[in-house]
Short mmCIF file of C-alpha atoms in Angstrom, two decimals:
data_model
loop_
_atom_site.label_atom_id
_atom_site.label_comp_id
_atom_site.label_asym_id
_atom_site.label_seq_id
_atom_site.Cartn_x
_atom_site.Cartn_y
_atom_site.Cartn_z
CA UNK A 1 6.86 160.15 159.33
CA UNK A 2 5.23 163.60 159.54
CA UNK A 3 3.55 165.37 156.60
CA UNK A 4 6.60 166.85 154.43
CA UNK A 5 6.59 169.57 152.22
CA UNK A 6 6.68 168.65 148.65
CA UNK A 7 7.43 170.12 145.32
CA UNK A 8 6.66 167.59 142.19
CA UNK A 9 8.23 168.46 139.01
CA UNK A 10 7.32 166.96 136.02
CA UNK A 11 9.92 166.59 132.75
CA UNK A 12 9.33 167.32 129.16
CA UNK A 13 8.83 164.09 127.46
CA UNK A 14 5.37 162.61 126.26
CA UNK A 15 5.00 159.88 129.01
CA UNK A 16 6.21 161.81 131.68
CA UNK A 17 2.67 163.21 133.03
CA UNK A 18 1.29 159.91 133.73
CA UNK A 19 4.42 158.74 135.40
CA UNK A 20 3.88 161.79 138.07
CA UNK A 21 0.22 161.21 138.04
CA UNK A 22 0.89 157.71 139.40
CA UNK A 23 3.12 158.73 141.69
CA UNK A 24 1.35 162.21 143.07
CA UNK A 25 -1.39 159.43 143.68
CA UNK A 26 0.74 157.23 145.59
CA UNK A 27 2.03 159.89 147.49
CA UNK A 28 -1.62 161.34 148.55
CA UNK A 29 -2.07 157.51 150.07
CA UNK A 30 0.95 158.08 151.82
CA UNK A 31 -0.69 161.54 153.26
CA UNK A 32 1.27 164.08 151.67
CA UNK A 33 -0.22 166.61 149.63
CA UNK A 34 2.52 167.57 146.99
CA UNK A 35 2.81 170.79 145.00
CA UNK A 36 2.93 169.86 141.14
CA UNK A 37 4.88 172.21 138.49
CA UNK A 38 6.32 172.03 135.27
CA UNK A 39 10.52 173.05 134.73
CA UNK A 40 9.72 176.76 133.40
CA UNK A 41 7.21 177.29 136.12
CA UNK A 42 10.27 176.93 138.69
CA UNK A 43 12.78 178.11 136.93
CA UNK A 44 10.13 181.51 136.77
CA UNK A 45 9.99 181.63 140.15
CA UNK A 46 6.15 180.58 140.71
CA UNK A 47 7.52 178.56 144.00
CA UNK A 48 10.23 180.68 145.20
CA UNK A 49 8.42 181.20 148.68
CA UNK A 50 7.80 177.61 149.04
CA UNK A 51 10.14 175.67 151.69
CA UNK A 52 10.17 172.34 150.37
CA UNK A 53 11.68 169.43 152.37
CA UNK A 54 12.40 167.06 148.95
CA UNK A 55 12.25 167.89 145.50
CA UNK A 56 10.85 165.02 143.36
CA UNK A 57 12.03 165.46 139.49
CA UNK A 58 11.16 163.53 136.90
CA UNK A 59 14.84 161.35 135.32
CA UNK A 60 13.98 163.50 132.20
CA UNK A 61 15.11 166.92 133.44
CA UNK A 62 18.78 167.11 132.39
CA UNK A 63 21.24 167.33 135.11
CA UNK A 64 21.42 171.19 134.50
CA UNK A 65 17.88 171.78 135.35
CA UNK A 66 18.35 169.50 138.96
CA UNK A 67 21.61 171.56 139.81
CA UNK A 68 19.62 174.84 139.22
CA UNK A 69 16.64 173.58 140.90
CA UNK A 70 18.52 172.52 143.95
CA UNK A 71 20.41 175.83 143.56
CA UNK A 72 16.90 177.97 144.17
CA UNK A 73 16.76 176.77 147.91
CA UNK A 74 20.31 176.94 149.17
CA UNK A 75 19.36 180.11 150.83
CA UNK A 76 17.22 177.95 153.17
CA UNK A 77 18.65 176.68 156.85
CA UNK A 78 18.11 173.25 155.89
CA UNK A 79 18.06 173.11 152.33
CA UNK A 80 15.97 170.28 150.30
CA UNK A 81 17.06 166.58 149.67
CA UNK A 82 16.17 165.94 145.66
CA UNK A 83 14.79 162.16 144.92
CA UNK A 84 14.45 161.83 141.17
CA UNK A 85 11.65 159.61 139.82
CA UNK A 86 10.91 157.99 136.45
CA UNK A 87 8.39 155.04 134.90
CA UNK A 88 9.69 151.78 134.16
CA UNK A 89 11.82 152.61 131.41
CA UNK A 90 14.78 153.72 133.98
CA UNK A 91 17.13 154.73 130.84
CA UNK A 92 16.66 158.87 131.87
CA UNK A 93 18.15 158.13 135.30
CA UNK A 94 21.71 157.19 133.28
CA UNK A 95 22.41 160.88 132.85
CA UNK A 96 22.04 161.61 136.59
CA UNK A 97 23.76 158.40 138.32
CA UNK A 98 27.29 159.44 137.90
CA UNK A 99 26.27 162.54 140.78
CA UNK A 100 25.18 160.23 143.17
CA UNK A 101 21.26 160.70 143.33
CA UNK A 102 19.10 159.16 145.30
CA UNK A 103 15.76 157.97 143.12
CA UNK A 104 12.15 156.58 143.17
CA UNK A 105 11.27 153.69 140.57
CA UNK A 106 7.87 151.86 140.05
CA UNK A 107 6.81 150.12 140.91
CA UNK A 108 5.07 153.74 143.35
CA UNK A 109 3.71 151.16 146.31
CA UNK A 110 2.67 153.06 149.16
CA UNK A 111 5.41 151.34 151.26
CA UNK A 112 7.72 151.92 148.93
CA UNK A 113 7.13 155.33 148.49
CA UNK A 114 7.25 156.23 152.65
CA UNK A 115 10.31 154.46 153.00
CA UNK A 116 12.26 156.17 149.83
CA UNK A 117 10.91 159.81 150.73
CA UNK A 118 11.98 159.06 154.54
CA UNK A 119 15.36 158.14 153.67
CA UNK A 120 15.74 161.19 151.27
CA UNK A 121 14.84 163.90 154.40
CA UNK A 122 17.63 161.73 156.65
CA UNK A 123 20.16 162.34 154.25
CA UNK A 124 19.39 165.81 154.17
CA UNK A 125 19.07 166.37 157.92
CA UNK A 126 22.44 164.70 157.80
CA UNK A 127 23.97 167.03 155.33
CA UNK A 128 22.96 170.05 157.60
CA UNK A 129 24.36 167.98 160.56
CA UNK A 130 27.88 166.90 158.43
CA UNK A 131 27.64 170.67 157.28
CA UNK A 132 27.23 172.42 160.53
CA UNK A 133 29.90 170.09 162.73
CA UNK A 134 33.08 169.42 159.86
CA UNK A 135 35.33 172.47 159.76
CA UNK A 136 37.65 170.33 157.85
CA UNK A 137 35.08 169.19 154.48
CA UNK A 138 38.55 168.19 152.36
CA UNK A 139 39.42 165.90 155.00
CA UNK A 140 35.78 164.21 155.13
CA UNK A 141 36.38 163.70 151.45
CA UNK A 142 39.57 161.78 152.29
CA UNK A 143 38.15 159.74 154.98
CA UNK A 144 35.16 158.87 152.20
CA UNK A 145 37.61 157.77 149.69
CA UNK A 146 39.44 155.63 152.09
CA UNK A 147 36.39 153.98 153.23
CA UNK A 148 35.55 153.51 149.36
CA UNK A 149 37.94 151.24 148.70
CA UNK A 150 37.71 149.70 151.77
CA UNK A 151 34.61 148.68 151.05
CA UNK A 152 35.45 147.71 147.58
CA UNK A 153 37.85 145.17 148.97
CA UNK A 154 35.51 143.53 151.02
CA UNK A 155 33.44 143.55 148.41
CA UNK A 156 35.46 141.66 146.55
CA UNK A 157 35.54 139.25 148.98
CA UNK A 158 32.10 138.16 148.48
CA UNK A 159 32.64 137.22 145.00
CA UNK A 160 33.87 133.59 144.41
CA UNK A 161 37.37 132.72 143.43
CA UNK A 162 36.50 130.35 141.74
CA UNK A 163 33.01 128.86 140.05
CA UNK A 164 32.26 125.01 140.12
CA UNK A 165 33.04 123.36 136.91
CA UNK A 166 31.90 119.82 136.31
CA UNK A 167 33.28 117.55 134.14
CA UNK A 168 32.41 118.98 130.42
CA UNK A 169 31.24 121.97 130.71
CA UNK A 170 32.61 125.76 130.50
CA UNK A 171 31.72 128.61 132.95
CA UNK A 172 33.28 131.98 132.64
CA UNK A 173 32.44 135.64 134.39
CA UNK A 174 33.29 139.22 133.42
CA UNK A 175 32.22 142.02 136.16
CA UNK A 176 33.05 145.72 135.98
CA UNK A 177 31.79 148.12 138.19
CA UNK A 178 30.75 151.63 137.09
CA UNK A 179 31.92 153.00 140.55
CA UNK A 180 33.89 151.89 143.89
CA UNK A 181 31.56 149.43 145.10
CA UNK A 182 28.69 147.54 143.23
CA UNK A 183 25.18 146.43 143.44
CA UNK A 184 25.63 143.54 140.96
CA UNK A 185 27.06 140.01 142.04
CA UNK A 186 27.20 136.65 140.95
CA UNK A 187 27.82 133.31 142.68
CA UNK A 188 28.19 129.76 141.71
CA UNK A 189 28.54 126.42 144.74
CA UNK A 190 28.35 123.33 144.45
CA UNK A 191 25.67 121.21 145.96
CA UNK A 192 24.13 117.75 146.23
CA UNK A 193 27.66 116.26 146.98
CA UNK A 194 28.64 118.01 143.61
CA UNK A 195 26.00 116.00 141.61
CA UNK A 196 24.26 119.40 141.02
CA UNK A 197 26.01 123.19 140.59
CA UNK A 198 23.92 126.17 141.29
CA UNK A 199 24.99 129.34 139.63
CA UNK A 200 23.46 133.01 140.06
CA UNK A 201 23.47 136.80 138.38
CA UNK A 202 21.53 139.59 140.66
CA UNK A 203 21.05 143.11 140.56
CA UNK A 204 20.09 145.21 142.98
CA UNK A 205 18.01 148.28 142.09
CA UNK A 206 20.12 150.98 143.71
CA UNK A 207 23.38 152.41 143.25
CA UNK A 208 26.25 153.07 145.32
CA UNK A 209 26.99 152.53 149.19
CA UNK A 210 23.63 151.62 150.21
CA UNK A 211 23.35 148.81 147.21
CA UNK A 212 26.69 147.22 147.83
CA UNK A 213 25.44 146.92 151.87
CA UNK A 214 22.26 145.44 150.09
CA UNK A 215 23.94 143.19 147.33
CA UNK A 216 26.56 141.44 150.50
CA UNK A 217 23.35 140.21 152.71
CA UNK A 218 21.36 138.74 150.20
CA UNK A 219 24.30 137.04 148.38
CA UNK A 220 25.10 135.32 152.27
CA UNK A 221 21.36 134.51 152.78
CA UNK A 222 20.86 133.17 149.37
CA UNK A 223 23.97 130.81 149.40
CA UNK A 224 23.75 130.06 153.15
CA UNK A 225 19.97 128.99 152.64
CA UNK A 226 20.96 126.46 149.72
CA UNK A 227 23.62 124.85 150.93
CA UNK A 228 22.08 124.33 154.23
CA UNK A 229 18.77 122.97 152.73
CA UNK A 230 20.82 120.39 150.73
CA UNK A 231 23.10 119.72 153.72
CA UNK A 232 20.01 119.16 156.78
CA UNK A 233 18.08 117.62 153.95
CA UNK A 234 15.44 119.28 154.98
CA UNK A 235 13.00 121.94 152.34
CA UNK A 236 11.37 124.38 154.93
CA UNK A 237 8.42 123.93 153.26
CA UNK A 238 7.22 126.88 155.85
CA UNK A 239 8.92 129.32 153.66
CA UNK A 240 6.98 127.89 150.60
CA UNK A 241 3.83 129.29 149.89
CA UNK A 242 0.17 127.09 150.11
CA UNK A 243 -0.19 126.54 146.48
CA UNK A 244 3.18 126.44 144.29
CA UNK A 245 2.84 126.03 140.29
CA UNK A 246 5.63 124.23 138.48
CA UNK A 247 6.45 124.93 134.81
CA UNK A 248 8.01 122.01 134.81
CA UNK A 249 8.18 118.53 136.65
CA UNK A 250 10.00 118.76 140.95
CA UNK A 251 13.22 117.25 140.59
CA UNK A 252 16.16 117.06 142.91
CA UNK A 253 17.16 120.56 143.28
CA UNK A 254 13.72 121.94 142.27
CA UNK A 255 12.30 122.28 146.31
CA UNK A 256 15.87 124.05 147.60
CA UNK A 257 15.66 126.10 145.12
CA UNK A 258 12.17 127.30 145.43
CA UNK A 259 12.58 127.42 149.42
CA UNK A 260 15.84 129.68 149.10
CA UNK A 261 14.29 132.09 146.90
CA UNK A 262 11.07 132.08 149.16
CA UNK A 263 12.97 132.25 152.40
CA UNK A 264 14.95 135.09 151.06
CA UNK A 265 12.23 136.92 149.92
CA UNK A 266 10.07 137.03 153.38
CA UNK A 267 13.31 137.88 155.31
CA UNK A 268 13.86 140.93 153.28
CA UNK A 269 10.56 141.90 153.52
CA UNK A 270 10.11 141.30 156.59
CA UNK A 271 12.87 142.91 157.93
CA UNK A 272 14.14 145.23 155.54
CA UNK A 273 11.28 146.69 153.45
CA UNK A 274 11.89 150.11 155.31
CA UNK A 275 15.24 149.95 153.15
CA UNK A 276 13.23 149.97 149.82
CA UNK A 277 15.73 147.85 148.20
CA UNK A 278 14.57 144.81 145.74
CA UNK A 279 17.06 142.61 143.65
CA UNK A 280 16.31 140.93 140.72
CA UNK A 281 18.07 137.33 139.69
CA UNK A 282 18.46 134.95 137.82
CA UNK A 283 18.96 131.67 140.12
CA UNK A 284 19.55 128.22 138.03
CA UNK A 285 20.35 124.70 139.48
CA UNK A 286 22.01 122.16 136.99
CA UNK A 287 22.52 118.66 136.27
CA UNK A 288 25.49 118.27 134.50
CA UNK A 289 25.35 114.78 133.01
CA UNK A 290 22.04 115.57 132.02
CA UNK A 291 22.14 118.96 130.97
CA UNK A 292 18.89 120.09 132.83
CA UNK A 293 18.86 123.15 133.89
CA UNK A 294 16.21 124.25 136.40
CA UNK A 295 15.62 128.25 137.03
CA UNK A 296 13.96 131.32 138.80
CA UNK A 297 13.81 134.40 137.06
CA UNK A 298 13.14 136.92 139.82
CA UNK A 299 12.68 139.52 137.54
CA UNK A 300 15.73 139.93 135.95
CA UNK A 301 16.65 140.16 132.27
CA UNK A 302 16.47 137.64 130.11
CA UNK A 303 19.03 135.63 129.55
CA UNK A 304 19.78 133.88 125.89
CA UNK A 305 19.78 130.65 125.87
CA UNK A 306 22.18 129.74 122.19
CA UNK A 307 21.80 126.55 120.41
CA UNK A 308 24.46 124.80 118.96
CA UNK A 309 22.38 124.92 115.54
CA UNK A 310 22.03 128.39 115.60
CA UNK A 311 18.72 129.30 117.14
CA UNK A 312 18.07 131.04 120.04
CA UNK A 313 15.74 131.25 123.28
CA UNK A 314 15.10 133.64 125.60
CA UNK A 315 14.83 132.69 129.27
CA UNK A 316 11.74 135.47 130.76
CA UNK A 317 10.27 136.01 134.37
CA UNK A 318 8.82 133.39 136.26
CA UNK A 319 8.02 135.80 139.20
CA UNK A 320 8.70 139.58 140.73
CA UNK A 321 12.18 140.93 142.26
CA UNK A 322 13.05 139.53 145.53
CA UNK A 323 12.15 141.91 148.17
CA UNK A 324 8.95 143.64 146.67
CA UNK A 325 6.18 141.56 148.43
CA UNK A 326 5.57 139.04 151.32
CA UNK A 327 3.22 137.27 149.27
CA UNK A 328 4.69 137.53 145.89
CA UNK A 329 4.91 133.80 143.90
CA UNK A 330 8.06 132.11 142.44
CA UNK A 331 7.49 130.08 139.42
CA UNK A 332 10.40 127.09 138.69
CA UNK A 333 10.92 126.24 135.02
CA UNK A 334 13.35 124.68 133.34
CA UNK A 335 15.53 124.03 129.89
CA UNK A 336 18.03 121.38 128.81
CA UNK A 337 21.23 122.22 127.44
CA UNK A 338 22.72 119.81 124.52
CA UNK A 339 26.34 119.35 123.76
CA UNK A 340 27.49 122.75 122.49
CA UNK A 341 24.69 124.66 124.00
CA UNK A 342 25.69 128.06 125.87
CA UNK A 343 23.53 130.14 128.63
CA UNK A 344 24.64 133.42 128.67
CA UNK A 345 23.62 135.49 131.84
CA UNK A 346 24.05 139.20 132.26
CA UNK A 347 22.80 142.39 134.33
CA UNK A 348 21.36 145.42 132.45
CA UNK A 349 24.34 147.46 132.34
CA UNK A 350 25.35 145.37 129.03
CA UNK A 351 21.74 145.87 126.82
CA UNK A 352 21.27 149.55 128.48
CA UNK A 353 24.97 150.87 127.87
CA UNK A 354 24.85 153.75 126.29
CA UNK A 355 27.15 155.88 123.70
CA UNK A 356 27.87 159.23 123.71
CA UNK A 357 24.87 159.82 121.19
CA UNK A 358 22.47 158.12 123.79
CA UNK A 359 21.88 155.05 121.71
CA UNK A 360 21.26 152.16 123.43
CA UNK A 361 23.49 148.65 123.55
CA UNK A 362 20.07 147.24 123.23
CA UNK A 363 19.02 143.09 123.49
CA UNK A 364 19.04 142.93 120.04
CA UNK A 365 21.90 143.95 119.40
CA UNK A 366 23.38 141.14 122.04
CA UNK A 367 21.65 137.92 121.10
CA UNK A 368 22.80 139.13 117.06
CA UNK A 369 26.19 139.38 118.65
CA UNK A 370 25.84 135.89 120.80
CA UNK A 371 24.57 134.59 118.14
CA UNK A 372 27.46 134.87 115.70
CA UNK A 373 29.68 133.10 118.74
CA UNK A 374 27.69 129.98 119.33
CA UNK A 375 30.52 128.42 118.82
CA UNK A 376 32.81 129.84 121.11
CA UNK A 377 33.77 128.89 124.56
CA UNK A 378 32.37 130.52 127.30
CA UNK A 379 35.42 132.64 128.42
CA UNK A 380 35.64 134.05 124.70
CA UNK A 381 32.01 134.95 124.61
CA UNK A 382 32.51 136.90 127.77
CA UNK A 383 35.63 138.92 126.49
CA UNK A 384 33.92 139.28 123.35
CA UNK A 385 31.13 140.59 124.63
CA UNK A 386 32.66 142.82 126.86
CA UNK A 387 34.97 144.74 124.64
CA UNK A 388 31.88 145.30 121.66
CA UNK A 389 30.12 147.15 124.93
CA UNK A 390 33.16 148.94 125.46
CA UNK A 391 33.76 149.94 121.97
CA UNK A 392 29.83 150.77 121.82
CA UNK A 393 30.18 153.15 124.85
CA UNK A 394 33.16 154.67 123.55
CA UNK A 395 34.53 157.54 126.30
CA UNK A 396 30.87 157.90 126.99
CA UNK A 397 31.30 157.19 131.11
CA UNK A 398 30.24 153.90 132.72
CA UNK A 399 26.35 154.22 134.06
CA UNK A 400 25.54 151.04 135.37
CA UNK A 401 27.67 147.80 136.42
CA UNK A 402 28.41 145.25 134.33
CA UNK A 403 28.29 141.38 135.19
CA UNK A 404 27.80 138.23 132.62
CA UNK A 405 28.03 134.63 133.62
CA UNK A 406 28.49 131.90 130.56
CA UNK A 407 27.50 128.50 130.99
CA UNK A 408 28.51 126.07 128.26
CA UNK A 409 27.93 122.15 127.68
CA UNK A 410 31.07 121.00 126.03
CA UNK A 411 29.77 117.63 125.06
#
């Protein structure tokens, strides 16, 4: 990619200089030399002769001060793509989601970086392409819609019908997209000649199109690696790394688990890194006479883990998103559910829905809420849950999409 033209704006919050620090440093290792400015500065016209090819602005900017900011360089032939960036905390991108923007997010690799600011100037060689050629924009629109729901339906498609259920337990799923087509999924097969279920949340870090595209290949390689590792009986213990910690004893289950995460991982980075896509999930195999749950939490959020006496626990990461690094290290633990017991599994669209105030669903706010339904069965946990987001939200719109998965030992 040749040396672009970049303009750097930084938003008004506390943290936000050392968020475009890191990533005016990652972009100088990716040989570009941006052009750093503050919101007044370019609204005052101190880079009005400048011909940018991207804007980068910080999440914090309200979605005023983008439109404006993309408004200064429509005069240009080929006016510039906008990428908006944030730290870790993505919460300021909510505001901005709902107009379709393309964005950076840490972590501000090198690789990363390249590939996100290369797809940003395509899409805005392609506007000037769609611009110059379609006479007819309203019927471009149409066409768009259309393929929307297409896409929505064969979206659909990848999502079970149905989730395993063994013999005393409860599993139940609530999923609602913020928009046409999703980046969340969840699955659930049976494997071992149904003497083990496997069950899975993911979330893949963009939004839209591209995400959806994203969300359908690694749900078929993740459940096509599985089954087929139970099936040949064989663990591809090529895809495993040379030293592999356990967090908890191997067990049956334990090595086709670990391989399908593994094998996953090094095909998407090995062939699709230039995408810039990661997922996080949450990948569990279970034993249902036993209760024993074994796990991978590939950087996804936690989920709660409810006792039937009341207490509570927390399932964290035991290694990064799948599709970050080649090398990166998956971690198996492992819980036991008791009779009554209930593993709730979610995507971050439940604790980071916000109102119309900006106030955060929050995890506290769900494991007070789970908590006061240990007792409930799985499918009234998820309804439950669902409608107290929705009532938190109020007619505040829909930022993110919203999937939960309840598992729950009857006896």
């Amino acid at each position: 990619m040749d040396e672009l033209t970049l303009l750097v704006v930084e938003g008004p919050e506390e943290n936000a200089a050392a968020e475009t620090h890191e990533l005016t440093r990652a972009l100088a290792e990716c040989g570009n030399r941006p052009v750093l400015s503050s919101g007044p500065e370019v609204l005052a016209g101190a880079h009005d002769a400048l011909e940018p090819d991207l804007l980068l602005l910080h999440a914090s900017l309200t979605a005023k001060e983008v439109a404006l900011f993309g408004q200064k360089w429509q005069h240009l032939r080929t006016p510039p793509g906008v990428l908006l960036f944030c730290g870790p905390d993505h919460i300021p991108l909510d505001a901005h989601l709902d107009h379709e923007m393309d964005f950076l997010v840490p972590p501000f690799t090198p690789t990363l970086v390249r590939n996100r600011l290369e797809r940003g100037h395509q899409r805005r060689r392609l506007a000037r392409t769609a611009a110059e050629l379609d006479p007819y924009p309203s019927l471009s629109l149409l066409q768009h819609d259309r393929d929307l729901k297409i896409g929505r339906q064969i979206q659909q498609g990848f999502l079970p019908p149905e989730l395993p259920c063994p013999d005393g337990w409860e599993v139940a799923t609530g999923f609602e997209p913020a928009r046409e087509v999703s980046g969340d999924f969840y699955d659930g097969f049976s494997m071992a000649g149904g003497r083990r279920a496997a069950f899975l949340v993911a979330d893949v870090c963009d939004k839209g199109i591209g995400a959806a595209l994203f969300m359908a290949l690694v749900r078929t390689l993740l459940r096509f690696s599985a089954q087929n590792l139970w099936a040949g009986g064989a663990l591809a213990p090529f895809l495993l790394p040379t030293q592999q910690v356990f967090l908890s004893s191997p067990s049956i289950g334990a090595l086709p688990l670990l391989s399908t995460v593994h094998g996953a991982n090094r095909y998407l980075t090995a062939n699709h890194l230039q995408q810039a896509y990661f997922v996080t999930l949450f990948f569990c195999v279970t034993d249902p006479d036993s209760g024993r749950l074994l796990y991978i939490n590939a950087g996804h959020n936690p989920p709660v883990l409810l006792r039937a006496s009341g207490g509570h626990r927390l399932l964290r990461t035991t290694g990064p998103a799948v599709g970050l690094w080649p090398d990166a290290v998956f971690t198996i633990a492992s819980v036991t559910l008791g009779p009554a017991d209930t593993l709730f599994l979610y995507t971050d669209g439940v604790t980071e829905a916000r109102n119309a105030e900006r106030e955060l669903f929050g995890l506290p706010r769900l494991v007070r809420l789970l908590s006061g339904m240990s007792g409930a069965g799985a499918g009234d946990m998820v309804g439950r849950t669902l409608a107290e987001v929705q009532a938190h939200t109020g007619r505040a719109p829909q930022s993110d999409d919203i999937t939960m998965l309840a598992l729950r030992r009857r006896r």
